[in-house]
XYZ file of N, CA, C and O in Angstrom:
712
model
N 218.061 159.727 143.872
C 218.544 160.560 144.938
C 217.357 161.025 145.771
O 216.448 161.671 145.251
N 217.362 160.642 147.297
C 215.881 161.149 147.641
C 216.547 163.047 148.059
O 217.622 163.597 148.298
N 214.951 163.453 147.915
C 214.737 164.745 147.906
C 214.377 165.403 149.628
O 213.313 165.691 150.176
N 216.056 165.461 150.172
C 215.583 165.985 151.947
C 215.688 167.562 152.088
O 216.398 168.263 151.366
N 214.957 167.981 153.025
C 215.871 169.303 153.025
C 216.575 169.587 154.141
O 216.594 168.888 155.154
N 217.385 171.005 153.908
C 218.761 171.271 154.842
C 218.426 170.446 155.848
O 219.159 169.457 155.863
N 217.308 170.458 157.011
C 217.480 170.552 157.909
C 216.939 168.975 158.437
O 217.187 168.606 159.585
N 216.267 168.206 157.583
C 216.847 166.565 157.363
C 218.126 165.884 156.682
O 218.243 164.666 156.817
N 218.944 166.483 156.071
C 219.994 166.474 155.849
C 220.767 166.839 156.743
O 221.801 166.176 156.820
N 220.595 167.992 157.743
C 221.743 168.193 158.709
C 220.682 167.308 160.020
O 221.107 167.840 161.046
N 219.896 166.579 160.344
C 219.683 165.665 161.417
C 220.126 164.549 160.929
O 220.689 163.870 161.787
N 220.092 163.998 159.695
C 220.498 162.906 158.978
C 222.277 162.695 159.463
O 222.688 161.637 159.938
N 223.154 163.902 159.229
C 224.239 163.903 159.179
C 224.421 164.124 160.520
O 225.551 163.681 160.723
N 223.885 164.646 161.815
C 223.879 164.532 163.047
C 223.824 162.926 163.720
O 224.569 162.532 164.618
N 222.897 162.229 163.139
C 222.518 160.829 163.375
C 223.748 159.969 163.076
O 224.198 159.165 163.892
N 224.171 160.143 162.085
C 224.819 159.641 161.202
C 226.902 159.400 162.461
O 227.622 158.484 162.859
N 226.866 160.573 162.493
C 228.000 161.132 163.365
C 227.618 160.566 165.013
O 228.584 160.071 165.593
N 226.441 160.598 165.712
C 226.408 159.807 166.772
C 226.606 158.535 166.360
O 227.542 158.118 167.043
N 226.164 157.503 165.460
C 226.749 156.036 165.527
C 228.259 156.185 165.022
O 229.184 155.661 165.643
N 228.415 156.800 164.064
C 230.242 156.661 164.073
C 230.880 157.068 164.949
O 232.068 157.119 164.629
N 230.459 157.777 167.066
C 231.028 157.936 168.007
C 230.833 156.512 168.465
O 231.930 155.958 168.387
N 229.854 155.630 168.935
C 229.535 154.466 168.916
C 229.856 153.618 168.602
O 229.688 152.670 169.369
N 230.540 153.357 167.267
C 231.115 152.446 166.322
C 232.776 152.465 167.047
O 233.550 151.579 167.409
N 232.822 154.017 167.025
C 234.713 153.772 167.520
C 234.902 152.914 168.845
O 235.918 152.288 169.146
N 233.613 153.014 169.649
C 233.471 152.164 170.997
C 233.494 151.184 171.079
O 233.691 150.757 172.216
N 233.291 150.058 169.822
C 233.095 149.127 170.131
C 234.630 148.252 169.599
O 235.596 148.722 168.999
N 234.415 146.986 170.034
C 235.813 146.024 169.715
C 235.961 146.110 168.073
O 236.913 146.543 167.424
N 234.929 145.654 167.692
C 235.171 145.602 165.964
C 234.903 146.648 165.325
O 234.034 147.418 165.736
N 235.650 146.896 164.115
C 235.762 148.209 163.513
C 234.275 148.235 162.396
O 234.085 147.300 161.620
N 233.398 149.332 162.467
C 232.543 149.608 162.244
C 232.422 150.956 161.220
O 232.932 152.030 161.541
N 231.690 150.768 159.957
C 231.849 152.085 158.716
C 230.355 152.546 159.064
O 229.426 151.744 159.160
N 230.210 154.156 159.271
C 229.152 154.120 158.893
C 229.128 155.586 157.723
O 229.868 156.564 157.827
N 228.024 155.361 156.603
C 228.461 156.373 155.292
C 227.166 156.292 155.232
O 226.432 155.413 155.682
N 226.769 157.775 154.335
C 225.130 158.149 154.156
C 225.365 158.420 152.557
O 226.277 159.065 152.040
N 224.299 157.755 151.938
C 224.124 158.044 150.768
C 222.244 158.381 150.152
O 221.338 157.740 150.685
N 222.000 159.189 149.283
C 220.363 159.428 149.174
C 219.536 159.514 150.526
O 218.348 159.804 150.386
N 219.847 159.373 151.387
C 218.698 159.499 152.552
C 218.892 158.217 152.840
O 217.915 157.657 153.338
N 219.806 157.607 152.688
C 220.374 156.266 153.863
C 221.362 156.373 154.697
O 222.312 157.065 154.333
N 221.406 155.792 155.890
C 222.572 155.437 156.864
C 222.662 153.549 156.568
O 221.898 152.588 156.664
N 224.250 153.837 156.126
C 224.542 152.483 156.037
C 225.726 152.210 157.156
O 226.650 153.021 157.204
N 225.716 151.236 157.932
C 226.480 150.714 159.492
C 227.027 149.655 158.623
O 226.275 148.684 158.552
N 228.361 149.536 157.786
C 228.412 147.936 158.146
C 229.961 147.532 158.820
O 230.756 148.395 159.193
N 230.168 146.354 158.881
C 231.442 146.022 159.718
C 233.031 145.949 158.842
O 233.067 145.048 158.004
N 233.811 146.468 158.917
C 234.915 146.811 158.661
C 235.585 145.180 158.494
O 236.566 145.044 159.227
N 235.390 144.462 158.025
C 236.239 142.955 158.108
C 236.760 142.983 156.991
O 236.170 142.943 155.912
N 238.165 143.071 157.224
C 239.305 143.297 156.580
C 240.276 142.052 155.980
O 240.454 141.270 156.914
N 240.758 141.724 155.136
C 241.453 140.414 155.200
C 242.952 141.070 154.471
O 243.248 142.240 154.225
N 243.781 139.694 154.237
C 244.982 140.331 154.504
C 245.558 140.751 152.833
O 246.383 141.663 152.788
N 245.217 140.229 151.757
C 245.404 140.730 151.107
C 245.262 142.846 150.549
O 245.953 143.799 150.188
N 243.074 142.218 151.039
C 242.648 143.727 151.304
C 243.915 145.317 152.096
O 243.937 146.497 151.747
N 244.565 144.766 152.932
C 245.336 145.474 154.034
C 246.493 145.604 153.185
O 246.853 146.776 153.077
N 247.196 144.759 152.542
C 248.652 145.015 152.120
C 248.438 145.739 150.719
O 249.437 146.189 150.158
N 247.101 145.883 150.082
C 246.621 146.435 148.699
C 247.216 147.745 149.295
O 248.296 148.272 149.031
N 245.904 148.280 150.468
C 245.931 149.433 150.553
C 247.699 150.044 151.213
O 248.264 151.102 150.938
N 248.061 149.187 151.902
C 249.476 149.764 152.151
C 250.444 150.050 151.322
O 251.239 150.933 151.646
N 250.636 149.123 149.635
C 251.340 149.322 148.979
C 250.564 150.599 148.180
O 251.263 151.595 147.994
N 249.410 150.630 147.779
C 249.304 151.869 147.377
C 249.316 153.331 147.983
O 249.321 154.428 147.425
N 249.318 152.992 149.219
C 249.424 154.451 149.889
C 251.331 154.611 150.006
O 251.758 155.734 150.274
N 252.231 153.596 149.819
C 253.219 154.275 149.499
C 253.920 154.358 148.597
O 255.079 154.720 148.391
N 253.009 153.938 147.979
C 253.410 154.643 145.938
C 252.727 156.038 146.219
O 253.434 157.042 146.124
N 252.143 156.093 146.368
C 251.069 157.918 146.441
C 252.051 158.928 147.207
O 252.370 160.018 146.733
N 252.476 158.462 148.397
C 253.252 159.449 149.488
C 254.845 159.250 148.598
O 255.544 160.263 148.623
N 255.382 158.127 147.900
C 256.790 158.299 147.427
C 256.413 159.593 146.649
O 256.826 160.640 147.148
N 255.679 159.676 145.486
C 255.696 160.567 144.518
C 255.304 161.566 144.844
O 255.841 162.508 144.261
N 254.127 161.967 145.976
C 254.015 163.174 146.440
C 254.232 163.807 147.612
O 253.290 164.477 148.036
N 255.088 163.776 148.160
C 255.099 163.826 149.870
C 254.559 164.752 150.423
O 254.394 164.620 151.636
N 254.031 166.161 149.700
C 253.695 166.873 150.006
C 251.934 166.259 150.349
O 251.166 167.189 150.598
N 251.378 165.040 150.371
C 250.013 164.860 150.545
C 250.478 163.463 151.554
O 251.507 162.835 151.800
N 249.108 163.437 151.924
C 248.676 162.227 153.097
C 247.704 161.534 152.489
O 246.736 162.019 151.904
N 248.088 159.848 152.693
C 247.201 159.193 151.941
C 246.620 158.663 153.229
O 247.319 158.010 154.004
N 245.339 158.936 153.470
C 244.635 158.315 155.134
C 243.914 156.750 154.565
O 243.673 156.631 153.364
N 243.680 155.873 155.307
C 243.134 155.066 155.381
C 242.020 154.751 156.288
O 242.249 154.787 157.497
N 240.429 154.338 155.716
C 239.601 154.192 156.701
C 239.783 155.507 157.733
O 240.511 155.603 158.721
N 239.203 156.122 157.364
C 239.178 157.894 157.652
C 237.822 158.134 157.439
O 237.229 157.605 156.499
N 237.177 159.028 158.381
C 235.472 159.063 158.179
C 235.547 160.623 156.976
O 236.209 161.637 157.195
N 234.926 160.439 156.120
C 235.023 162.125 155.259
C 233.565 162.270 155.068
O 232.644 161.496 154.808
N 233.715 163.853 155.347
C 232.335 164.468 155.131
C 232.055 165.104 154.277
O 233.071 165.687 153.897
N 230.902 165.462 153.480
C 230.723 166.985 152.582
C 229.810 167.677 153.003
O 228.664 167.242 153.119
N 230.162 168.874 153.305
C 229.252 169.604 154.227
C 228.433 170.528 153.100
O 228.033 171.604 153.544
N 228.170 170.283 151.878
C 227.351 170.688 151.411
C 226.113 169.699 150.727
O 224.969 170.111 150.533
N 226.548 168.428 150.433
C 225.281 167.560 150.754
C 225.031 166.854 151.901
O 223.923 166.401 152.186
N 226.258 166.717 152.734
C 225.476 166.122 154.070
C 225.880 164.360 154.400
O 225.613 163.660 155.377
N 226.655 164.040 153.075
C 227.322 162.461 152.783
C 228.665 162.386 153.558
O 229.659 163.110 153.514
N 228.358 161.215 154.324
C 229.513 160.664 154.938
C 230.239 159.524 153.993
O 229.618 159.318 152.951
N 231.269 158.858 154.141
C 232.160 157.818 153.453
C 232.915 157.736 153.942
O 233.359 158.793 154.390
N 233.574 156.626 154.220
C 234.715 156.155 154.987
C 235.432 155.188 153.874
O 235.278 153.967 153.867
N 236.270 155.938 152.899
C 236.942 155.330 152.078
C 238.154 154.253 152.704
O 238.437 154.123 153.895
N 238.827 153.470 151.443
C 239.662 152.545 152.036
C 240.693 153.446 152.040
O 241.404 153.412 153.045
N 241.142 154.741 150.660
C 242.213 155.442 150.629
C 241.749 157.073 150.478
O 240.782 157.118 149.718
N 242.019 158.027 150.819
C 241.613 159.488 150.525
C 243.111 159.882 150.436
O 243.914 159.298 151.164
N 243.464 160.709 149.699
C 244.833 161.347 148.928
C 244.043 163.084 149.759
O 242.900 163.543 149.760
N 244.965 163.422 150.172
C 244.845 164.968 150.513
C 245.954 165.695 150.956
O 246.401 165.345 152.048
N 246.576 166.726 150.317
C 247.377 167.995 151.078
C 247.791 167.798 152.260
O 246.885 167.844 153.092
N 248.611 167.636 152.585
C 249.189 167.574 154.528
C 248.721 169.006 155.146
O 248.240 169.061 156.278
N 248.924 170.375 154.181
C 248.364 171.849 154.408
C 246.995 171.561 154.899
O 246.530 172.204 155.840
N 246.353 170.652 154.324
C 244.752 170.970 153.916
C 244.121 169.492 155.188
O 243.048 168.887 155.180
N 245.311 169.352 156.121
C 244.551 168.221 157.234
C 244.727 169.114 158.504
O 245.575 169.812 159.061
N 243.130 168.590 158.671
C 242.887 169.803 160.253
C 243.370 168.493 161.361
O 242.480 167.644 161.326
N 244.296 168.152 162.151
C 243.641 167.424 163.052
C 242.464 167.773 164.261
O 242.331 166.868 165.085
N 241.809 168.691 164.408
C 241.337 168.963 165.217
C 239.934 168.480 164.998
O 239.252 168.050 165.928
N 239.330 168.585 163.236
C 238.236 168.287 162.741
C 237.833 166.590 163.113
O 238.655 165.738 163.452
N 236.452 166.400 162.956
C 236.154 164.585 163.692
C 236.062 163.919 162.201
O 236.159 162.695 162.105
N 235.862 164.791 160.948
C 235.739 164.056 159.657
C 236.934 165.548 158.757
O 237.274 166.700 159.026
N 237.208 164.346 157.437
C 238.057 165.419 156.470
C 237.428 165.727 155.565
O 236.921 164.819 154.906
N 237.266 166.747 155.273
C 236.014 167.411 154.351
C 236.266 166.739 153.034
O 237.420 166.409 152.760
N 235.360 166.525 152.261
C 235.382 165.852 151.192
C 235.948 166.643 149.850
O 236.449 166.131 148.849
N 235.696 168.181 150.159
C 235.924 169.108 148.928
C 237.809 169.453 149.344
O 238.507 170.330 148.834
N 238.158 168.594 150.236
C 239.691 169.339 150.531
C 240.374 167.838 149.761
O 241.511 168.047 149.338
N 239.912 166.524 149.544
C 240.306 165.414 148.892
C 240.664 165.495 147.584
O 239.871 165.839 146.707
N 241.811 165.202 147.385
C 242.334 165.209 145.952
C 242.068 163.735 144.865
O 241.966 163.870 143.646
N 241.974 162.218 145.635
C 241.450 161.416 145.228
C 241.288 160.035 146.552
O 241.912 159.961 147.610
N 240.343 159.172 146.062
C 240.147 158.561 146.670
C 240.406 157.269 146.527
O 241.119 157.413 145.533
N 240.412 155.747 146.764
C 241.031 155.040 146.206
C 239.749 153.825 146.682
O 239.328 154.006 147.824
N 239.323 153.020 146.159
C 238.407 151.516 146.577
C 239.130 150.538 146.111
O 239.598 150.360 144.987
N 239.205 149.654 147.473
C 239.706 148.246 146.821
C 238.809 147.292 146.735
O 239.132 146.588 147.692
N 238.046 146.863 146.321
C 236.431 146.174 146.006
C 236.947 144.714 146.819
O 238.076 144.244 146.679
N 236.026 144.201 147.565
C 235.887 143.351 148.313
C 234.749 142.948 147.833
O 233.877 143.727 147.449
N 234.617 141.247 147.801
C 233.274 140.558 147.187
C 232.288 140.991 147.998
O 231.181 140.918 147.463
N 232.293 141.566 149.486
C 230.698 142.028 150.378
C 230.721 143.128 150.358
O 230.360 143.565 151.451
N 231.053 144.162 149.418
C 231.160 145.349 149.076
C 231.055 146.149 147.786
O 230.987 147.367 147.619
N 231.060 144.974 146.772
C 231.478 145.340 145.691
C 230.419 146.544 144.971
O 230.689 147.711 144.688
N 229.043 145.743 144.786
C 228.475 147.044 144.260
C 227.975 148.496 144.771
O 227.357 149.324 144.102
N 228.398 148.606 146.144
C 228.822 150.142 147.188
C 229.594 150.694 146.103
O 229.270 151.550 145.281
N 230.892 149.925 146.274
C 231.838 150.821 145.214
C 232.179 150.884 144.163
O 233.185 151.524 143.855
N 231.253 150.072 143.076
C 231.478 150.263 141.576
C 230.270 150.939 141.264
O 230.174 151.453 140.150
N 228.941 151.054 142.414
C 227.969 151.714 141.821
C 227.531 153.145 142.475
O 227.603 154.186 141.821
N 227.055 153.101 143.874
C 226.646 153.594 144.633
C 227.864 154.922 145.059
O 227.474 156.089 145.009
N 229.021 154.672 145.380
C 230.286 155.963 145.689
C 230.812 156.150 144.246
O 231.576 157.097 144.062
N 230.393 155.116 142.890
C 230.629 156.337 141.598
C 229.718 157.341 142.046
O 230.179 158.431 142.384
N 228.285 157.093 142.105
C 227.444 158.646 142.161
C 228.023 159.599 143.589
O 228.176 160.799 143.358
N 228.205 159.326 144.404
C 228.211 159.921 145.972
C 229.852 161.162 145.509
O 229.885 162.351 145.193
N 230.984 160.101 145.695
C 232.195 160.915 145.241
C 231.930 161.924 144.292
O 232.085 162.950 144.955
N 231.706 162.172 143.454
C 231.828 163.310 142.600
C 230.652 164.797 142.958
O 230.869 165.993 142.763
N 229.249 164.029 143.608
C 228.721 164.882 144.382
C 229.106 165.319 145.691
O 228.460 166.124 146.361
N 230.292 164.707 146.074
C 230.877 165.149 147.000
C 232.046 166.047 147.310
O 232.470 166.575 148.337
N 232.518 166.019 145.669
C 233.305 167.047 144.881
C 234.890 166.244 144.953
O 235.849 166.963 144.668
N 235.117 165.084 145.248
C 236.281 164.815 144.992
C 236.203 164.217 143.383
O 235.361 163.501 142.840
N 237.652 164.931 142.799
C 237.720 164.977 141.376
C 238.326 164.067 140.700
O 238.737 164.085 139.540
N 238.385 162.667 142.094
C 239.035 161.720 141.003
C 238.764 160.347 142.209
O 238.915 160.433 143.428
N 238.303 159.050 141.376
C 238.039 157.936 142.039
C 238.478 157.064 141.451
O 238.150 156.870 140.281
N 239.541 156.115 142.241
C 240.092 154.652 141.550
C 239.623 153.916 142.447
O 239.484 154.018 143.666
N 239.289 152.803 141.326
C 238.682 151.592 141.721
C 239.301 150.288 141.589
O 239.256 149.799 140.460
N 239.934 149.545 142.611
C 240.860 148.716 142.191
C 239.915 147.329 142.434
O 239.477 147.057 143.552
N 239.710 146.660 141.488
C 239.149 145.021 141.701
C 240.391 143.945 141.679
O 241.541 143.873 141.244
N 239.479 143.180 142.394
C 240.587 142.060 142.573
C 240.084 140.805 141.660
O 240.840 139.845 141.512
N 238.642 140.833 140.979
C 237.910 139.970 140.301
C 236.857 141.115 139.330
O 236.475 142.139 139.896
N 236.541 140.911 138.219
C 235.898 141.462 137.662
C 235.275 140.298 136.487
O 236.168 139.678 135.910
N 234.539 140.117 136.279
C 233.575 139.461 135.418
C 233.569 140.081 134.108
O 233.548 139.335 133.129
N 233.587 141.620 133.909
C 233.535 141.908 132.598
C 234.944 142.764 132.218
O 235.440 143.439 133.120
N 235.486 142.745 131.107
C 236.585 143.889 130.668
C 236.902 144.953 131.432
O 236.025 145.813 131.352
N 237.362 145.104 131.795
C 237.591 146.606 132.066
C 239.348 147.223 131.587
O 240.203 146.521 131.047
N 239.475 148.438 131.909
C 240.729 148.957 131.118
C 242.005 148.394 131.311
O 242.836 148.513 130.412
N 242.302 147.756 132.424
C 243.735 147.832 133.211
C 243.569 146.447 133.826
O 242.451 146.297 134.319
N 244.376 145.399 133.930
C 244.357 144.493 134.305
C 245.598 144.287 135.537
O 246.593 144.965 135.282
N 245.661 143.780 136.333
C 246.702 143.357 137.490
C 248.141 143.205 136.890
O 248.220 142.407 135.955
N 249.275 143.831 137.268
C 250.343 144.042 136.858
C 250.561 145.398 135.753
O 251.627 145.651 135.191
N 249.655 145.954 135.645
C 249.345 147.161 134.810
C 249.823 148.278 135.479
O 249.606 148.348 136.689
N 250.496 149.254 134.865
C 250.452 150.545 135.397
C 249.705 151.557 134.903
O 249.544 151.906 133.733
N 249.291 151.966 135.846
C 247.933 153.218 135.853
C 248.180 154.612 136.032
O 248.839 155.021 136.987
N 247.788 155.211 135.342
C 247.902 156.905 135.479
C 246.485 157.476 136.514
O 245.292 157.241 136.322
N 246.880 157.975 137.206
C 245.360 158.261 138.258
C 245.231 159.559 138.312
O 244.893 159.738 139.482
N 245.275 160.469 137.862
C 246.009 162.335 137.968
C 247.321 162.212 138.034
O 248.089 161.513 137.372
N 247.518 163.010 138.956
C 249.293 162.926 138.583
C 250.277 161.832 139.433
O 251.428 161.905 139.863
N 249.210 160.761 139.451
C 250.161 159.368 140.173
C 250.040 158.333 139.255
O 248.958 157.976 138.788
N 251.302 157.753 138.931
C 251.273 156.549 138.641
C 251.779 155.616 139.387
O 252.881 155.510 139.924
N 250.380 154.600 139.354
C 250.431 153.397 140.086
C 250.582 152.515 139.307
O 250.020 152.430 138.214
N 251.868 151.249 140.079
C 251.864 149.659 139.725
C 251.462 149.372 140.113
O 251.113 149.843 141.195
N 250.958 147.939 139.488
C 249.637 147.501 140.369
C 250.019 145.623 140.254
O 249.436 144.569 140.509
N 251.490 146.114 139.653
C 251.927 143.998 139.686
C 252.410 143.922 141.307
O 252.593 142.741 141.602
N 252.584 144.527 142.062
C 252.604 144.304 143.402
C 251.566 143.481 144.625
O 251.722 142.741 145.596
N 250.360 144.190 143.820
C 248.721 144.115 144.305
C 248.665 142.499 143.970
O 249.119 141.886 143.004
N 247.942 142.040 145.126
C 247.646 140.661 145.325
C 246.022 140.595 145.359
O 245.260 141.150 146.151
N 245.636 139.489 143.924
C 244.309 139.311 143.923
C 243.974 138.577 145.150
O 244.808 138.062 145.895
N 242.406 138.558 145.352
C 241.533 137.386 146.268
C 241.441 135.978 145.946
O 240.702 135.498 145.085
N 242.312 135.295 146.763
C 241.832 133.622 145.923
C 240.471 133.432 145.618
O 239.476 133.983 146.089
N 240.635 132.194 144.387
C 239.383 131.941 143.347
C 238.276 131.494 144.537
O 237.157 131.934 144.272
N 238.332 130.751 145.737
C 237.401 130.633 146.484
C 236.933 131.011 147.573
O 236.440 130.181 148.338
N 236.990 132.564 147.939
C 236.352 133.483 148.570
C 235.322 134.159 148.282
O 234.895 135.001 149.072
């Protein structure tokens, strides 16, 4: 974790917020998220499995809770370290969404959701495990579409995530040659 203080942390997070005005300008959709004393820019290329993941899980989340908003590709901030992220899913309170704000605070997020993409993958199995929880959201699912080693839950599995349970035999892996 590099060691900035407030007031490179709040130019960092100033910087950070002029290219994500920039990014919305342009034709192709553009992430930009700060982690340790980095600004990372990269390009939003989406494919179609990726897109229908996140749609079926955001309305398993909103059936069971309607009282919350599941946003997609949403810029979130934490205004006490200064980290941006632009998750694929953020779960939050409909009470607890400002529209007026340019990011959704990270400490108002109830959970967040990654769908791992092969040009992404170790961002979100390594790099937003550490970031999310210093960012105070209290719960992170990680959905792969390929995994190399064991892990708990396999495709067609249902998952307990806090108080959602997700199916996940809906979810369409990445063909073997992508």
């Amino acid at each position: 974790m590099a060691d900035l203080t407030p007031e490179q942390m709040r130019r960092m997070h100033d910087f950070a917020e002029q290219l994500a005005e920039l990014a919305e300008q342009q034709e192709d959709r553009w992430k930009v998220q700060t982690s340790d004393g980095q600004i990372t820019l990269t390009m939003a290329g989406r494919t179609t499995p990726h897109g229908l993941n996140l749609v079926r899980l955001r309305r398993q989340i909103e059936a069971q809770t309607p009282e919350v908003m599941a946003l997609s590709n949403t810029n979130m901030g934490d205004p006490l370290t200064g980290l941006t992220k632009v998750p694929d899913l953020m779960v939050i309170a409909e009470e607890d969404a400002d529209d007026t704000a340019k990011v959704v605070n990270s400490r108002d997020v109830l959970m967040v959701i990654e769908v791992v993409s092969r040009t992404n993958s170790l961002t979100d199995v390594r790099d937003k495990l550490l970031d999310y929880p210093r960012m105070g959201v209290p719960l992170y699912v990680v959905v792969g579409t390929r995994f190399r080693k064991t892990v708990p839950y396999a495709f067609g599995d249902t998952v307990t995530a806090g108080c959602w349970t997700l199916d996940t035999s809906s979810l369409k892996s990445y063909p073997a040659d992508w």
